[in-house]
Amino acid sequence: MEFKRINGLPPYVFAQVDSLKLAARRAGEDVIDLGFGNPDIPSPDIAVEKLCEAARNPRNHRYSSSRGLPNLRQAVADLYKRNFNVTLDPDTQIVSTIGAKEGLSHLMWVLVGPGDTALVPSPSYPIHIYAPLFAGADIRTVRLEGLGSDEVDAGEAFFANLMEAWESAFPKPRVVILSFPHNPTTACIDIGTMTRIVEFAREHDVVLVHDFAYSDTYFDGYRPPSILEVPGADEVAVELYTLTKSFSMAGWRVAFMVGNAEVVAALTKLKSYLDYGTFQPIQIAATVAMNEASDYPLEVNEIYRSRRDALCEGLNRIGWEVDKPKGTMFVWSRIPEAYKEMGSLEFSKFLVAEAKVATAPGVGFGNGGEGFVRFALIENEQRIAQGVRLIKRALPKLG
Ligand SMILES: Cc1ncc(COP(=O)(O)O)c(C=O)c1O
């Protein structure tokens, strides 16, 4: 059978590491799982309680609104005002999506099609690469690996790379996908760089799509900017804000696309043909989470920060040099010199087999990720410390 959109997809490399992990677990082994970015921290109690209560009301069992209930959109507007001092009109500048991933995928359907190009960072969270491709467009890439952990320098380097990619791209991209703090590289940028990117987009008539999945996951005094903090950004930019990481609500599938009213209207229209919105009790509980558990992201953050410290300090102690990221729930690292010949996929498989530690191979995020591995901070500090000891034993050539 012919499956045109699917046949050309490369094998999902994460699945290879995952199947080794599952096989080891089936054989009774304990695998420390730092592979998939699937948060283990519970969602706020208040949201869970509201969900149960709302689910008991039959009025909430009907189709809901695909753009999101008015109170839900108002809660997002309030959150943006509180957190970023950004004013959004809940009626024209906010649409609810079934997670950032669904939002981004369908957004590409309205923004690009065959003959168009989108500029995408490399390496990238996979849907940033595949969403434009599914919409029939081509991608051009902007180099993002190895930008360093200082957000000012990383911003300078990223902007220079963006200009270089723009100059050489043909046809000129209609869309630029951005995402800072960045998965997998953990690169962070400051508002100065955001401002330069917005100015560039206004000059060249490009739509900026900022996936802000790690809006609330930051450390050491750094605070990631919303692209909409840049004055005039809503003329050219939209942003995806998700409760997945901020409120540790991954399975609930609640996110929003906010910003430019024309783009919001276009996605709202497309979605009105495709879905009836998230289950209404989920929308009600998500509203309560944003309104009444607004400090929860800070608690979640503190957990990731102590795990980050345990992992980075542990790896540095055993001779594997890593930088502490200022944002995201990941640590991104070059494969140690003595093992780099293996390539990232073989190295990740080796770590599962020999250390019983699962990581994500860099190449899974596109060719720009080759030579790196990503650790997700989804195990507690004791398990992370145990993982470091097992890695030390499996990699005798470290240090
Ligand atoms: C950059 C980025 N965007 C989006 C997502 C997924 O967000 P959601 O659960 O809202 O689809 C992730 C999750 O890992 C991510 O890293």
Coordinates of C-alpha atoms and ligand atoms in Angstrom, one line a residue:
M1 CA 0.0 0.0 0.0
E2 CA 1.1 3.5 -0.6
F3 CA 1.1 6.0 2.4
K4 CA 2.5 9.1 0.7
R5 CA 3.0 11.2 3.8
I6 CA 4.3 8.4 5.9
N7 CA 6.5 6.3 3.6
G8 CA 9.3 8.9 3.4
L9 CA 9.7 9.2 7.2
P10 CA 13.0 8.0 8.6
P11 CA 12.7 5.3 11.3
Y12 CA 12.1 6.9 14.7
V13 CA 15.5 6.4 16.3
F14 CA 14.2 6.9 19.8
A15 CA 12.2 3.7 19.3
Q16 CA 15.4 1.7 19.0
V17 CA 16.7 2.8 22.4
D18 CA 13.2 2.4 23.8
S19 CA 12.9 -1.2 22.7
L20 CA 16.2 -2.0 24.3
K21 CA 15.0 -0.4 27.5
L22 CA 11.7 -2.4 27.4
A23 CA 13.6 -5.6 26.7
A24 CA 15.9 -5.0 29.7
R25 CA 12.9 -4.3 31.9
R26 CA 11.1 -7.3 30.8
A27 CA 14.2 -9.4 31.7
G28 CA 13.8 -8.0 35.2
E29 CA 16.6 -5.3 35.0
D30 CA 16.2 -1.9 36.5
V31 CA 16.7 0.8 33.9
I32 CA 17.2 4.4 34.9
D33 CA 15.1 6.2 32.3
L34 CA 16.5 9.6 31.3
G35 CA 15.4 9.1 27.7
F36 CA 12.0 10.5 26.9
G37 CA 10.9 14.0 28.2
N38 CA 7.8 12.6 29.8
P39 CA 7.4 14.4 33.2
D40 CA 7.0 12.2 36.3
I41 CA 5.9 15.0 38.6
P42 CA 2.2 14.9 39.4
S43 CA -0.2 17.6 38.1
P44 CA -1.6 20.1 40.7
D45 CA -4.1 18.5 43.2
I46 CA -6.5 21.3 42.7
A47 CA -6.7 20.5 38.9
V48 CA -7.2 16.8 39.5
E49 CA -10.0 17.5 42.0
K50 CA -11.7 19.9 39.7
L51 CA -11.5 17.4 36.8
C52 CA -13.2 14.7 38.9
E53 CA -16.0 17.1 40.0
A54 CA -16.6 18.5 36.5
A55 CA -16.5 15.0 35.0
R56 CA -19.5 14.1 37.2
N57 CA -21.6 16.8 35.6
P58 CA -23.4 15.4 32.5
R59 CA -23.5 19.0 31.0
N60 CA -19.8 18.6 30.5
H61 CA -20.1 15.4 28.5
R62 CA -21.2 17.1 25.3
Y63 CA -19.0 18.5 22.6
S64 CA -17.0 21.5 23.8
S65 CA -15.7 24.5 22.0
S66 CA -12.7 23.9 19.8
R67 CA -11.2 27.4 20.3
G68 CA -11.4 26.9 24.1
L69 CA -14.0 28.0 26.7
P70 CA -14.1 31.8 27.3
N71 CA -12.9 31.4 30.9
L72 CA -10.0 29.2 29.8
R73 CA -8.9 31.8 27.3
Q74 CA -9.3 34.5 29.9
A75 CA -7.1 32.5 32.3
V76 CA -4.4 32.5 29.6
A77 CA -4.7 36.2 29.1
D78 CA -4.3 36.7 32.8
L79 CA -1.3 34.4 33.0
Y80 CA 0.4 36.3 30.1
K81 CA -0.2 39.6 31.9
R82 CA 1.1 38.3 35.2
N83 CA 4.1 36.4 33.9
F84 CA 5.2 38.5 30.9
N85 CA 3.3 41.8 31.2
V86 CA 1.8 41.0 27.8
T87 CA -1.8 42.0 27.0
L88 CA -3.7 39.5 24.9
D89 CA -7.3 39.8 23.7
P90 CA -8.9 36.4 24.7
D91 CA -11.4 36.6 21.8
T92 CA -9.0 37.3 19.0
Q93 CA -5.5 36.4 20.1
I94 CA -5.8 33.1 21.9
V95 CA -6.9 29.6 20.6
S96 CA -6.8 26.4 22.6
T97 CA -4.9 23.5 21.1
I98 CA -4.7 19.8 22.0
G99 CA -1.1 20.2 23.2
A100 CA 1.6 22.3 21.6
K101 CA 2.4 19.5 19.2
E102 CA -1.1 19.4 17.7
G103 CA -1.2 23.2 17.6
L104 CA 2.1 23.4 15.8
S105 CA 1.2 20.6 13.3
H106 CA -2.1 22.2 12.2
L107 CA -0.6 25.6 12.3
M108 CA 1.7 24.6 9.5
W109 CA -1.3 23.5 7.4
V110 CA -2.5 27.1 7.5
L111 CA 0.9 28.8 7.0
V112 CA 2.7 26.7 4.4
G113 CA 2.1 24.3 1.5
P114 CA 3.8 22.8 -1.5
G115 CA 6.5 25.2 -2.9
D116 CA 7.0 27.0 0.4
T117 CA 9.9 26.6 2.9
A118 CA 10.1 27.0 6.6
L119 CA 13.3 27.7 8.5
V120 CA 13.9 25.3 11.4
P121 CA 16.7 25.0 13.9
S122 CA 18.9 22.0 13.7
P123 CA 18.9 19.9 15.9
S124 CA 15.2 20.3 16.7
Y125 CA 12.4 18.8 18.6
P126 CA 11.2 16.4 15.8
I127 CA 7.7 18.0 15.2
H128 CA 9.5 21.3 14.3
I129 CA 11.0 19.4 11.3
Y130 CA 8.0 17.2 10.5
A131 CA 5.1 19.6 10.8
P132 CA 6.2 21.7 7.8
L133 CA 7.0 18.5 5.9
F134 CA 3.5 17.0 6.6
A135 CA 2.0 20.3 5.3
G136 CA 3.8 19.7 2.0
A137 CA 6.5 22.4 2.5
D138 CA 10.3 22.0 2.5
I139 CA 12.5 23.0 5.3
R140 CA 15.8 24.9 5.5
T141 CA 17.9 24.6 8.7
V142 CA 19.6 27.1 11.1
R143 CA 22.5 25.7 13.0
L144 CA 21.9 25.6 16.7
E145 CA 24.3 23.0 18.3
G146 CA 27.2 24.1 20.5
L147 CA 26.0 27.7 21.0
G148 CA 27.2 27.8 24.6
S149 CA 25.4 28.3 27.9
D150 CA 25.5 32.1 28.1
E151 CA 22.2 33.5 26.7
V152 CA 23.8 36.7 25.3
D153 CA 26.5 34.8 23.4
A154 CA 24.1 32.1 22.4
G155 CA 21.7 34.8 21.1
E156 CA 24.5 36.5 19.1
A157 CA 25.6 33.2 17.6
F158 CA 22.0 32.1 16.8
F159 CA 21.2 35.4 15.1
A160 CA 24.3 35.2 12.9
N161 CA 23.4 31.6 12.0
L162 CA 19.9 32.7 11.2
M163 CA 21.1 35.5 8.8
E164 CA 23.4 33.0 7.1
A165 CA 20.6 30.5 6.6
W166 CA 18.3 33.2 5.4
E167 CA 20.8 34.4 2.8
S168 CA 21.4 30.9 1.4
A169 CA 17.7 29.8 1.5
F170 CA 15.7 29.5 -1.7
P171 CA 12.8 30.1 -2.0
K172 CA 12.8 32.5 0.9
P173 CA 11.1 30.9 3.9
R174 CA 7.6 32.1 4.8
V175 CA 7.9 30.9 8.4
V176 CA 10.7 30.7 11.0
I177 CA 10.2 28.2 13.8
L178 CA 11.9 29.1 17.1
S179 CA 11.9 27.6 20.5
F180 CA 13.8 28.9 23.5
P181 CA 14.7 27.6 26.0
H182 CA 15.5 25.0 23.4
N183 CA 14.9 21.2 23.3
P184 CA 17.3 19.4 22.9
T185 CA 20.2 21.8 23.0
T186 CA 19.0 23.8 26.1
A187 CA 20.2 27.0 24.3
C188 CA 18.6 30.1 25.8
I189 CA 18.4 33.6 24.3
D190 CA 17.6 37.0 25.8
I191 CA 15.1 39.6 24.9
G192 CA 17.7 41.5 22.8
T193 CA 18.0 38.7 20.4
M194 CA 14.2 38.1 20.3
T195 CA 13.9 41.8 19.4
R196 CA 16.4 41.5 16.5
I197 CA 14.5 38.5 15.2
V198 CA 11.2 40.3 15.4
E199 CA 12.6 43.3 13.5
F200 CA 14.0 41.0 10.9
A201 CA 10.6 39.3 10.5
R202 CA 8.8 42.6 10.1
E203 CA 11.3 43.7 7.4
H204 CA 11.0 40.4 5.4
D205 CA 7.3 39.6 5.8
V206 CA 8.0 36.3 7.7
V207 CA 5.8 34.7 10.3
L208 CA 7.6 33.7 13.5
V209 CA 6.3 30.7 15.3
H210 CA 7.8 30.5 18.9
D211 CA 7.3 27.1 20.7
F212 CA 7.5 28.2 24.3
A213 CA 7.2 24.8 25.9
Y214 CA 9.9 25.6 28.5
S215 CA 8.4 29.1 29.4
D216 CA 8.5 28.2 33.1
T217 CA 11.5 25.9 33.3
Y218 CA 14.5 28.1 34.1
F219 CA 17.3 28.4 36.7
D220 CA 20.0 30.6 38.2
G221 CA 18.2 33.9 37.8
Y222 CA 17.7 33.6 34.1
R223 CA 14.1 34.2 32.9
P224 CA 13.1 33.2 29.3
P225 CA 11.3 35.9 27.4
S226 CA 8.0 35.4 25.6
I227 CA 8.4 36.6 22.1
L228 CA 5.3 38.7 22.6
E229 CA 7.2 40.9 25.1
V230 CA 8.9 42.5 22.1
P231 CA 6.8 45.6 21.2
G232 CA 4.9 45.0 17.9
A233 CA 5.7 41.3 17.9
D234 CA 2.1 40.4 17.5
E235 CA 2.2 41.8 14.0
V236 CA 4.4 38.9 12.9
A237 CA 4.6 36.3 15.7
V238 CA 2.6 33.6 17.4
E239 CA 3.6 31.6 20.4
L240 CA 2.7 28.2 21.7
Y241 CA 2.2 28.0 25.5
T242 CA 1.6 24.6 27.0
L243 CA 0.6 23.3 30.5
T244 CA 2.7 20.1 29.8
K245 CA 5.9 21.1 31.5
S246 CA 4.9 24.3 33.4
F247 CA 2.1 22.6 35.4
S248 CA 3.3 19.0 34.8
M249 CA 0.1 18.2 32.9
A250 CA 1.5 16.3 29.9
G251 CA -1.3 13.8 29.5
W252 CA -4.0 16.4 29.7
R253 CA -3.1 17.8 26.3
V254 CA -3.8 21.5 27.0
A255 CA -1.9 24.2 25.2
F256 CA -2.6 27.5 23.4
M257 CA -1.5 29.4 20.4
V258 CA -1.4 33.1 21.1
G259 CA -0.4 36.3 19.4
N260 CA -1.1 37.5 15.8
A261 CA -4.9 37.8 15.4
E262 CA -5.0 36.8 11.7
V263 CA -3.0 33.6 12.3
V264 CA -5.1 32.8 15.4
A265 CA -8.3 33.3 13.3
A266 CA -6.9 31.0 10.6
L267 CA -6.0 28.2 13.0
T268 CA -9.3 28.6 14.8
K269 CA -11.1 28.1 11.5
L270 CA -9.1 25.1 10.5
K271 CA -9.6 23.5 13.9
S272 CA -13.4 24.1 13.8
Y273 CA -13.4 21.6 10.9
L274 CA -11.1 19.1 12.7
D275 CA -12.0 18.9 16.3
Y276 CA -14.5 19.8 19.0
G277 CA -12.0 20.8 21.5
T278 CA -10.6 19.1 24.6
F279 CA -13.0 17.3 26.9
Q280 CA -14.8 20.1 28.8
P281 CA -13.8 18.9 32.3
I282 CA -10.2 19.2 31.3
Q283 CA -10.7 22.7 30.1
I284 CA -12.4 23.6 33.4
A285 CA -9.6 22.0 35.4
A286 CA -6.9 23.7 33.3
T287 CA -8.6 27.0 34.0
V288 CA -8.4 26.3 37.7
A289 CA -4.8 25.3 37.5
M290 CA -3.8 28.6 35.8
N291 CA -5.9 30.7 38.1
E292 CA -5.4 29.0 41.4
A293 CA -2.1 27.1 41.2
S294 CA -0.1 29.9 39.6
D295 CA 2.9 29.1 41.7
Y296 CA 3.0 25.5 40.8
P297 CA 5.5 26.0 38.0
L298 CA 8.0 27.4 40.5
E299 CA 7.7 24.2 42.6
V300 CA 8.1 22.1 39.5
N301 CA 11.2 24.1 38.6
E302 CA 12.8 23.6 41.9
I303 CA 12.6 19.8 41.4
Y304 CA 14.2 20.0 38.0
R305 CA 16.9 22.3 39.3
S306 CA 18.0 19.9 42.0
R307 CA 17.9 17.0 39.5
R308 CA 20.0 19.0 37.1
D309 CA 22.5 19.7 39.8
A310 CA 22.7 16.1 40.8
L311 CA 23.2 15.0 37.2
C312 CA 25.7 17.7 36.1
E313 CA 27.8 17.6 39.2
G314 CA 27.8 13.8 39.2
L315 CA 28.9 13.6 35.5
N316 CA 31.6 16.2 36.0
R317 CA 32.9 14.3 39.0
I318 CA 33.3 11.1 37.0
G319 CA 35.2 13.0 34.2
W320 CA 32.3 13.6 31.8
E321 CA 32.3 17.3 31.3
V322 CA 28.8 18.9 31.0
D323 CA 27.5 22.4 31.3
K324 CA 24.5 23.2 33.6
P325 CA 21.6 24.4 31.4
K326 CA 19.8 27.6 32.4
G327 CA 16.4 26.3 31.0
T328 CA 14.5 23.1 30.0
M329 CA 14.3 19.8 31.8
F330 CA 17.2 18.4 29.8
V331 CA 21.0 18.2 29.9
W332 CA 22.6 18.1 26.4
S333 CA 26.1 16.9 26.1
R334 CA 28.8 15.9 23.7
I335 CA 29.6 12.2 23.7
P336 CA 32.9 11.9 25.7
E337 CA 35.9 12.0 23.4
A338 CA 36.9 8.4 24.0
Y339 CA 33.5 7.1 22.8
K340 CA 32.5 9.6 20.1
E341 CA 33.5 7.3 17.3
M342 CA 30.5 5.2 18.2
G343 CA 28.0 7.9 17.0
S344 CA 25.0 8.9 19.1
L345 CA 22.7 6.0 18.4
E346 CA 25.2 3.3 19.1
F347 CA 26.4 5.2 22.2
S348 CA 22.8 5.5 23.6
K349 CA 22.2 1.8 22.9
F350 CA 25.5 1.0 24.6
L351 CA 24.4 3.0 27.7
V352 CA 21.2 1.1 28.0
A353 CA 22.9 -2.3 27.5
E354 CA 25.9 -1.7 29.7
A355 CA 24.9 1.0 32.3
K356 CA 21.1 0.4 32.3
V357 CA 20.7 4.1 31.7
A358 CA 18.4 5.3 28.9
T359 CA 19.2 8.6 27.1
A360 CA 18.0 10.1 23.8
P361 CA 20.6 9.9 21.0
G362 CA 21.3 13.3 19.5
V363 CA 20.8 12.1 15.9
G364 CA 17.1 11.6 16.8
F365 CA 16.8 15.4 16.7
G366 CA 18.2 15.6 13.1
N367 CA 21.7 15.4 11.7
G368 CA 22.7 18.5 13.7
G369 CA 22.4 16.5 16.8
E370 CA 24.9 13.8 15.9
G371 CA 27.8 13.5 18.4
F372 CA 25.5 14.4 21.3
V373 CA 23.2 12.8 23.8
R374 CA 20.3 14.2 25.8
F375 CA 19.4 13.4 29.3
A376 CA 15.8 14.1 30.5
L377 CA 15.5 15.0 34.2
I378 CA 12.6 12.6 34.9
E379 CA 14.0 10.5 37.6
N380 CA 14.6 11.6 41.2
E381 CA 18.0 12.6 42.6
Q382 CA 18.8 9.3 44.2
R383 CA 18.1 7.5 40.9
I384 CA 20.1 10.0 39.0
A385 CA 23.0 9.5 41.4
Q386 CA 22.7 5.8 40.9
G387 CA 22.7 6.3 37.1
V388 CA 25.9 8.3 37.3
R389 CA 27.6 5.5 39.3
L390 CA 26.5 3.0 36.6
I391 CA 27.7 5.2 33.8
K392 CA 31.1 5.5 35.5
R393 CA 31.3 1.7 35.6
A394 CA 30.3 1.3 32.0
L395 CA 32.7 4.0 30.6
P396 CA 36.1 3.2 32.0
K397 CA 37.8 5.5 29.5
L398 CA 36.2 8.6 31.0
G399 CA 38.4 11.4 32.5
Ligands
LIG1 C1 9.9 22.0 22.3 C2 8.7 21.2 22.7 N1 7.5 21.5 22.1 C3 6.4 20.8 22.4 C4 6.4 19.8 23.3 C5 5.2 19.0 23.6 O1 4.3 19.8 24.2 P1 2.7 19.3 24.3 O2 2.7 18.3 25.3 O3 2.0 20.6 24.7 O4 2.3 18.8 23.0 C6 7.6 19.4 23.9 C7 7.7 18.2 24.8 O5 8.7 17.6 25.1 C8 8.8 20.1 23.6 O6 10.0 19.8 24.1

